[in-house]
Amino acid sequence: ATVSLKMAILSVQNSNLGDEDLPQTPATFLVYVLAVMAAIGGFLFGYDTGVISGAMIVIREDFALNDWEQEIVVSSTVLTAVFGCLAGGPANQIWGRRPLIIFSCILFIFGAAALAWAPDFKWLVLGRLVVGFAVGLSSQTVPMYVAEVAPPHMRGVLVRLFNLLT
């Protein structure tokens, strides 16, 4: 195992697939705008999973939630994010990246509206479920889209924007 690991490291170090060999087409302003706007999906993912901890202080009191209900509200987003992620691969093949990014944005809007106007626990969970599915879908779709629109020599940097904003 040690010999094959050393060989793998040496072959990567000696490969001719470095950035200098990629076509150096200049990135247009539109590519930067698309990459940043698409990477905002990463920000929504990170923001939504992080902001709930502070918001639960107020939500717990306003909705009179017990411990179990608080756990459901917090974890429901992660649950449906898994399903959104799993659905993202086949859906990207069928409908393409741009339509799925638009669809996930629409889901974010509906989920956020359900959360903003939630009269009770059920609506709160429903909003979190919808937002979670959008999070999973966008986390599967956005990096692929950015990789497709980015010039080859800038692809890694622009795709990392998604992770940076998460």
PDB file of C-alpha atoms in Angstrom:
ATOM      1  CA  ALA A   1       0.000   0.000   0.000  1.00  0.00           C
ATOM      2  CA  THR A   2       2.888   2.367   0.772  1.00  0.00           C
ATOM      3  CA  VAL A   3       4.514   1.865  -2.626  1.00  0.00           C
ATOM      4  CA  SER A   4       1.293   2.515  -4.524  1.00  0.00           C
ATOM      5  CA  LEU A   5       0.611   5.645  -2.447  1.00  0.00           C
ATOM      6  CA  LYS A   6       4.098   6.988  -3.246  1.00  0.00           C
ATOM      7  CA  MET A   7       3.582   6.206  -6.924  1.00  0.00           C
ATOM      8  CA  ALA A   8       0.236   7.993  -6.920  1.00  0.00           C
ATOM      9  CA  ILE A   9       1.738  11.087  -5.303  1.00  0.00           C
ATOM     10  CA  LEU A  10       4.648  11.115  -7.751  1.00  0.00           C
ATOM     11  CA  SER A  11       2.368  10.668 -10.744  1.00  0.00           C
ATOM     12  CA  VAL A  12       0.238  13.612  -9.642  1.00  0.00           C
ATOM     13  CA  GLN A  13       3.314  15.764  -9.051  1.00  0.00           C
ATOM     14  CA  ASN A  14       4.761  14.848 -12.435  1.00  0.00           C
ATOM     15  CA  SER A  15       1.558  15.089 -14.418  1.00  0.00           C
ATOM     16  CA  ASN A  16       1.286  17.506 -17.299  1.00  0.00           C
ATOM     17  CA  LEU A  17      -2.220  18.562 -16.322  1.00  0.00           C
ATOM     18  CA  GLY A  18      -1.273  21.755 -14.498  1.00  0.00           C
ATOM     19  CA  ASP A  19      -3.068  25.059 -14.918  1.00  0.00           C
ATOM     20  CA  GLU A  20      -0.396  26.328 -17.290  1.00  0.00           C
ATOM     21  CA  ASP A  21      -1.539  23.747 -19.868  1.00  0.00           C
ATOM     22  CA  LEU A  22      -5.166  24.865 -19.808  1.00  0.00           C
ATOM     23  CA  PRO A  23      -6.417  27.375 -22.354  1.00  0.00           C
ATOM     24  CA  GLN A  24      -6.046  30.854 -20.874  1.00  0.00           C
ATOM     25  CA  THR A  25      -9.287  32.356 -22.152  1.00  0.00           C
ATOM     26  CA  PRO A  26     -10.107  35.500 -20.223  1.00  0.00           C
ATOM     27  CA  ALA A  27     -13.097  35.399 -17.937  1.00  0.00           C
ATOM     28  CA  THR A  28     -15.710  37.934 -18.859  1.00  0.00           C
ATOM     29  CA  PHE A  29     -17.517  40.127 -16.373  1.00  0.00           C
ATOM     30  CA  LEU A  30     -20.610  37.973 -16.957  1.00  0.00           C
ATOM     31  CA  VAL A  31     -18.754  34.838 -15.818  1.00  0.00           C
ATOM     32  CA  TYR A  32     -17.810  36.545 -12.554  1.00  0.00           C
ATOM     33  CA  VAL A  33     -21.366  37.760 -12.013  1.00  0.00           C
ATOM     34  CA  LEU A  34     -22.799  34.306 -12.735  1.00  0.00           C
ATOM     35  CA  ALA A  35     -20.304  32.629 -10.419  1.00  0.00           C
ATOM     36  CA  VAL A  36     -20.953  35.037  -7.555  1.00  0.00           C
ATOM     37  CA  MET A  37     -24.728  34.967  -7.976  1.00  0.00           C
ATOM     38  CA  ALA A  38     -24.756  31.181  -8.170  1.00  0.00           C
ATOM     39  CA  ALA A  39     -22.454  30.918  -5.167  1.00  0.00           C
ATOM     40  CA  ILE A  40     -25.027  32.833  -3.144  1.00  0.00           C
ATOM     41  CA  GLY A  41     -26.738  29.434  -3.003  1.00  0.00           C
ATOM     42  CA  GLY A  42     -23.866  28.389  -0.761  1.00  0.00           C
ATOM     43  CA  PHE A  43     -24.466  31.413   1.416  1.00  0.00           C
ATOM     44  CA  LEU A  44     -28.153  30.510   1.743  1.00  0.00           C
ATOM     45  CA  PHE A  45     -27.166  27.002   2.771  1.00  0.00           C
ATOM     46  CA  GLY A  46     -24.787  28.203   5.466  1.00  0.00           C
ATOM     47  CA  TYR A  47     -27.031  31.017   6.625  1.00  0.00           C
ATOM     48  CA  ASP A  48     -30.107  28.849   6.919  1.00  0.00           C
ATOM     49  CA  THR A  49     -28.386  26.107   8.877  1.00  0.00           C
ATOM     50  CA  GLY A  50     -26.618  28.565  11.159  1.00  0.00           C
ATOM     51  CA  VAL A  51     -29.248  31.212  11.838  1.00  0.00           C
ATOM     52  CA  ILE A  52     -31.764  28.810  13.346  1.00  0.00           C
ATOM     53  CA  SER A  53     -29.757  28.419  16.541  1.00  0.00           C
ATOM     54  CA  GLY A  54     -30.137  32.084  17.442  1.00  0.00           C
ATOM     55  CA  ALA A  55     -33.682  32.281  16.142  1.00  0.00           C
ATOM     56  CA  MET A  56     -34.809  29.309  18.241  1.00  0.00           C
ATOM     57  CA  ILE A  57     -34.679  31.460  21.380  1.00  0.00           C
ATOM     58  CA  VAL A  58     -37.508  33.630  20.059  1.00  0.00           C
ATOM     59  CA  ILE A  59     -39.286  30.865  18.127  1.00  0.00           C
ATOM     60  CA  ARG A  60     -39.409  28.624  21.197  1.00  0.00           C
ATOM     61  CA  GLU A  61     -41.191  31.328  23.181  1.00  0.00           C
ATOM     62  CA  ASP A  62     -43.501  32.580  20.405  1.00  0.00           C
ATOM     63  CA  PHE A  63     -44.703  29.107  19.447  1.00  0.00           C
ATOM     64  CA  ALA A  64     -44.452  27.585  22.954  1.00  0.00           C
ATOM     65  CA  LEU A  65     -42.390  24.686  21.623  1.00  0.00           C
ATOM     66  CA  ASN A  66     -41.310  21.794  23.789  1.00  0.00           C
ATOM     67  CA  ASP A  67     -37.874  20.183  23.389  1.00  0.00           C
ATOM     68  CA  TRP A  68     -39.053  17.601  20.859  1.00  0.00           C
ATOM     69  CA  GLU A  69     -40.702  20.256  18.664  1.00  0.00           C
ATOM     70  CA  GLN A  70     -37.550  22.380  18.769  1.00  0.00           C
ATOM     71  CA  GLU A  71     -35.526  19.396  17.577  1.00  0.00           C
ATOM     72  CA  ILE A  72     -37.966  18.825  14.716  1.00  0.00           C
ATOM     73  CA  VAL A  73     -37.811  22.477  13.630  1.00  0.00           C
ATOM     74  CA  VAL A  74     -34.010  22.509  13.628  1.00  0.00           C
ATOM     75  CA  SER A  75     -33.410  19.097  12.045  1.00  0.00           C
ATOM     76  CA  SER A  76     -36.166  19.155   9.418  1.00  0.00           C
ATOM     77  CA  THR A  77     -34.035  21.265   7.089  1.00  0.00           C
ATOM     78  CA  VAL A  78     -31.160  18.804   7.200  1.00  0.00           C
ATOM     79  CA  LEU A  79     -33.525  15.885   6.600  1.00  0.00           C
ATOM     80  CA  THR A  80     -34.956  17.263   3.377  1.00  0.00           C
ATOM     81  CA  ALA A  81     -31.563  18.639   2.301  1.00  0.00           C
ATOM     82  CA  VAL A  82     -30.455  15.016   2.023  1.00  0.00           C
ATOM     83  CA  PHE A  83     -33.382  14.255  -0.281  1.00  0.00           C
ATOM     84  CA  GLY A  84     -32.783  17.431  -2.294  1.00  0.00           C
ATOM     85  CA  CYS A  85     -29.171  16.424  -2.749  1.00  0.00           C
ATOM     86  CA  LEU A  86     -30.120  12.921  -3.850  1.00  0.00           C
ATOM     87  CA  ALA A  87     -32.715  14.269  -6.281  1.00  0.00           C
ATOM     88  CA  GLY A  88     -30.271  16.851  -7.627  1.00  0.00           C
ATOM     89  CA  GLY A  89     -28.152  14.453  -9.663  1.00  0.00           C
ATOM     90  CA  PRO A  90     -30.917  12.916 -11.777  1.00  0.00           C
ATOM     91  CA  ALA A  91     -32.819  16.217 -11.960  1.00  0.00           C
ATOM     92  CA  ASN A  92     -29.724  17.975 -13.312  1.00  0.00           C
ATOM     93  CA  GLN A  93     -29.435  15.360 -16.033  1.00  0.00           C
ATOM     94  CA  ILE A  94     -33.095  15.719 -16.996  1.00  0.00           C
ATOM     95  CA  TRP A  95     -33.754  19.472 -16.734  1.00  0.00           C
ATOM     96  CA  GLY A  96     -30.309  21.081 -16.622  1.00  0.00           C
ATOM     97  CA  ARG A  97     -28.518  23.359 -14.176  1.00  0.00           C
ATOM     98  CA  ARG A  98     -30.121  26.734 -14.831  1.00  0.00           C
ATOM     99  CA  PRO A  99     -33.733  25.566 -14.516  1.00  0.00           C
ATOM    100  CA  LEU A 100     -32.889  23.765 -11.264  1.00  0.00           C
ATOM    101  CA  ILE A 101     -31.154  26.813  -9.820  1.00  0.00           C
ATOM    102  CA  ILE A 102     -34.248  28.862 -10.659  1.00  0.00           C
ATOM    103  CA  PHE A 103     -36.479  26.163  -9.170  1.00  0.00           C
ATOM    104  CA  SER A 104     -34.430  26.013  -5.972  1.00  0.00           C
ATOM    105  CA  CYS A 105     -34.651  29.820  -5.681  1.00  0.00           C
ATOM    106  CA  ILE A 106     -38.427  29.587  -6.001  1.00  0.00           C
ATOM    107  CA  LEU A 107     -38.453  26.906  -3.304  1.00  0.00           C
ATOM    108  CA  PHE A 108     -36.335  29.159  -1.075  1.00  0.00           C
ATOM    109  CA  ILE A 109     -38.851  31.973  -1.556  1.00  0.00           C
ATOM    110  CA  PHE A 110     -41.865  29.782  -0.763  1.00  0.00           C
ATOM    111  CA  GLY A 111     -40.102  28.203   2.201  1.00  0.00           C
ATOM    112  CA  ALA A 112     -39.058  31.587   3.561  1.00  0.00           C
ATOM    113  CA  ALA A 113     -42.605  32.909   3.105  1.00  0.00           C
ATOM    114  CA  ALA A 114     -44.009  29.914   4.984  1.00  0.00           C
ATOM    115  CA  LEU A 115     -41.516  30.558   7.781  1.00  0.00           C
ATOM    116  CA  ALA A 116     -42.256  34.283   7.914  1.00  0.00           C
ATOM    117  CA  TRP A 117     -46.022  33.816   8.109  1.00  0.00           C
ATOM    118  CA  ALA A 118     -46.103  30.547  10.041  1.00  0.00           C
ATOM    119  CA  PRO A 119     -49.083  30.657  12.412  1.00  0.00           C
ATOM    120  CA  ASP A 120     -48.144  27.431  14.175  1.00  0.00           C
ATOM    121  CA  PHE A 121     -45.639  24.610  14.562  1.00  0.00           C
ATOM    122  CA  LYS A 122     -46.839  22.705  11.464  1.00  0.00           C
ATOM    123  CA  TRP A 123     -46.264  25.653   9.145  1.00  0.00           C
ATOM    124  CA  LEU A 124     -42.897  26.293  10.726  1.00  0.00           C
ATOM    125  CA  VAL A 125     -41.811  22.733  10.002  1.00  0.00           C
ATOM    126  CA  LEU A 126     -43.284  22.862   6.493  1.00  0.00           C
ATOM    127  CA  GLY A 127     -41.272  25.996   5.721  1.00  0.00           C
ATOM    128  CA  ARG A 128     -38.102  24.400   7.063  1.00  0.00           C
ATOM    129  CA  LEU A 129     -38.750  21.253   5.006  1.00  0.00           C
ATOM    130  CA  VAL A 130     -39.174  23.258   1.800  1.00  0.00           C
ATOM    131  CA  VAL A 131     -36.072  25.352   2.495  1.00  0.00           C
ATOM    132  CA  GLY A 132     -34.134  22.175   3.269  1.00  0.00           C
ATOM    133  CA  PHE A 133     -35.032  20.614  -0.061  1.00  0.00           C
ATOM    134  CA  ALA A 134     -33.941  23.815  -1.814  1.00  0.00           C
ATOM    135  CA  VAL A 135     -30.670  23.758   0.131  1.00  0.00           C
ATOM    136  CA  GLY A 136     -29.946  20.184  -0.956  1.00  0.00           C
ATOM    137  CA  LEU A 137     -30.895  20.848  -4.547  1.00  0.00           C
ATOM    138  CA  SER A 138     -28.774  23.978  -4.814  1.00  0.00           C
ATOM    139  CA  SER A 139     -25.789  22.388  -3.085  1.00  0.00           C
ATOM    140  CA  GLN A 140     -25.827  19.722  -5.779  1.00  0.00           C
ATOM    141  CA  THR A 141     -26.499  22.056  -8.707  1.00  0.00           C
ATOM    142  CA  VAL A 142     -24.627  25.309  -8.101  1.00  0.00           C
ATOM    143  CA  PRO A 143     -21.058  23.924  -8.102  1.00  0.00           C
ATOM    144  CA  MET A 144     -21.748  22.053 -11.347  1.00  0.00           C
ATOM    145  CA  TYR A 145     -23.155  25.165 -12.992  1.00  0.00           C
ATOM    146  CA  VAL A 146     -20.249  27.341 -11.905  1.00  0.00           C
ATOM    147  CA  ALA A 147     -17.800  24.712 -13.204  1.00  0.00           C
ATOM    148  CA  GLU A 148     -19.564  24.733 -16.561  1.00  0.00           C
ATOM    149  CA  VAL A 149     -19.529  28.511 -17.062  1.00  0.00           C
ATOM    150  CA  ALA A 150     -16.031  29.161 -15.683  1.00  0.00           C
ATOM    151  CA  PRO A 151     -12.991  29.253 -17.953  1.00  0.00           C
ATOM    152  CA  PRO A 152     -10.862  26.136 -17.368  1.00  0.00           C
ATOM    153  CA  HIS A 153      -7.966  27.965 -15.711  1.00  0.00           C
ATOM    154  CA  MET A 154     -10.309  29.662 -13.199  1.00  0.00           C
ATOM    155  CA  ARG A 155     -12.701  26.803 -12.570  1.00  0.00           C
ATOM    156  CA  GLY A 156     -11.311  25.753  -9.190  1.00  0.00           C
ATOM    157  CA  VAL A 157     -11.300  29.268  -7.773  1.00  0.00           C
ATOM    158  CA  LEU A 158     -14.831  30.050  -8.898  1.00  0.00           C
ATOM    159  CA  VAL A 159     -16.263  26.716  -7.741  1.00  0.00           C
ATOM    160  CA  ARG A 160     -14.682  27.285  -4.327  1.00  0.00           C
ATOM    161  CA  LEU A 161     -16.811  30.415  -3.944  1.00  0.00           C
ATOM    162  CA  PHE A 162     -19.733  28.126  -3.145  1.00  0.00           C
ATOM    163  CA  ASN A 163     -17.810  26.470  -0.316  1.00  0.00           C
ATOM    164  CA  LEU A 164     -16.427  29.773   0.898  1.00  0.00           C
ATOM    165  CA  LEU A 165     -19.908  31.243   1.239  1.00  0.00           C
ATOM    166  CA  THR A 166     -21.394  28.131   2.847  1.00  0.00           C
TER     167      THR A 166
END
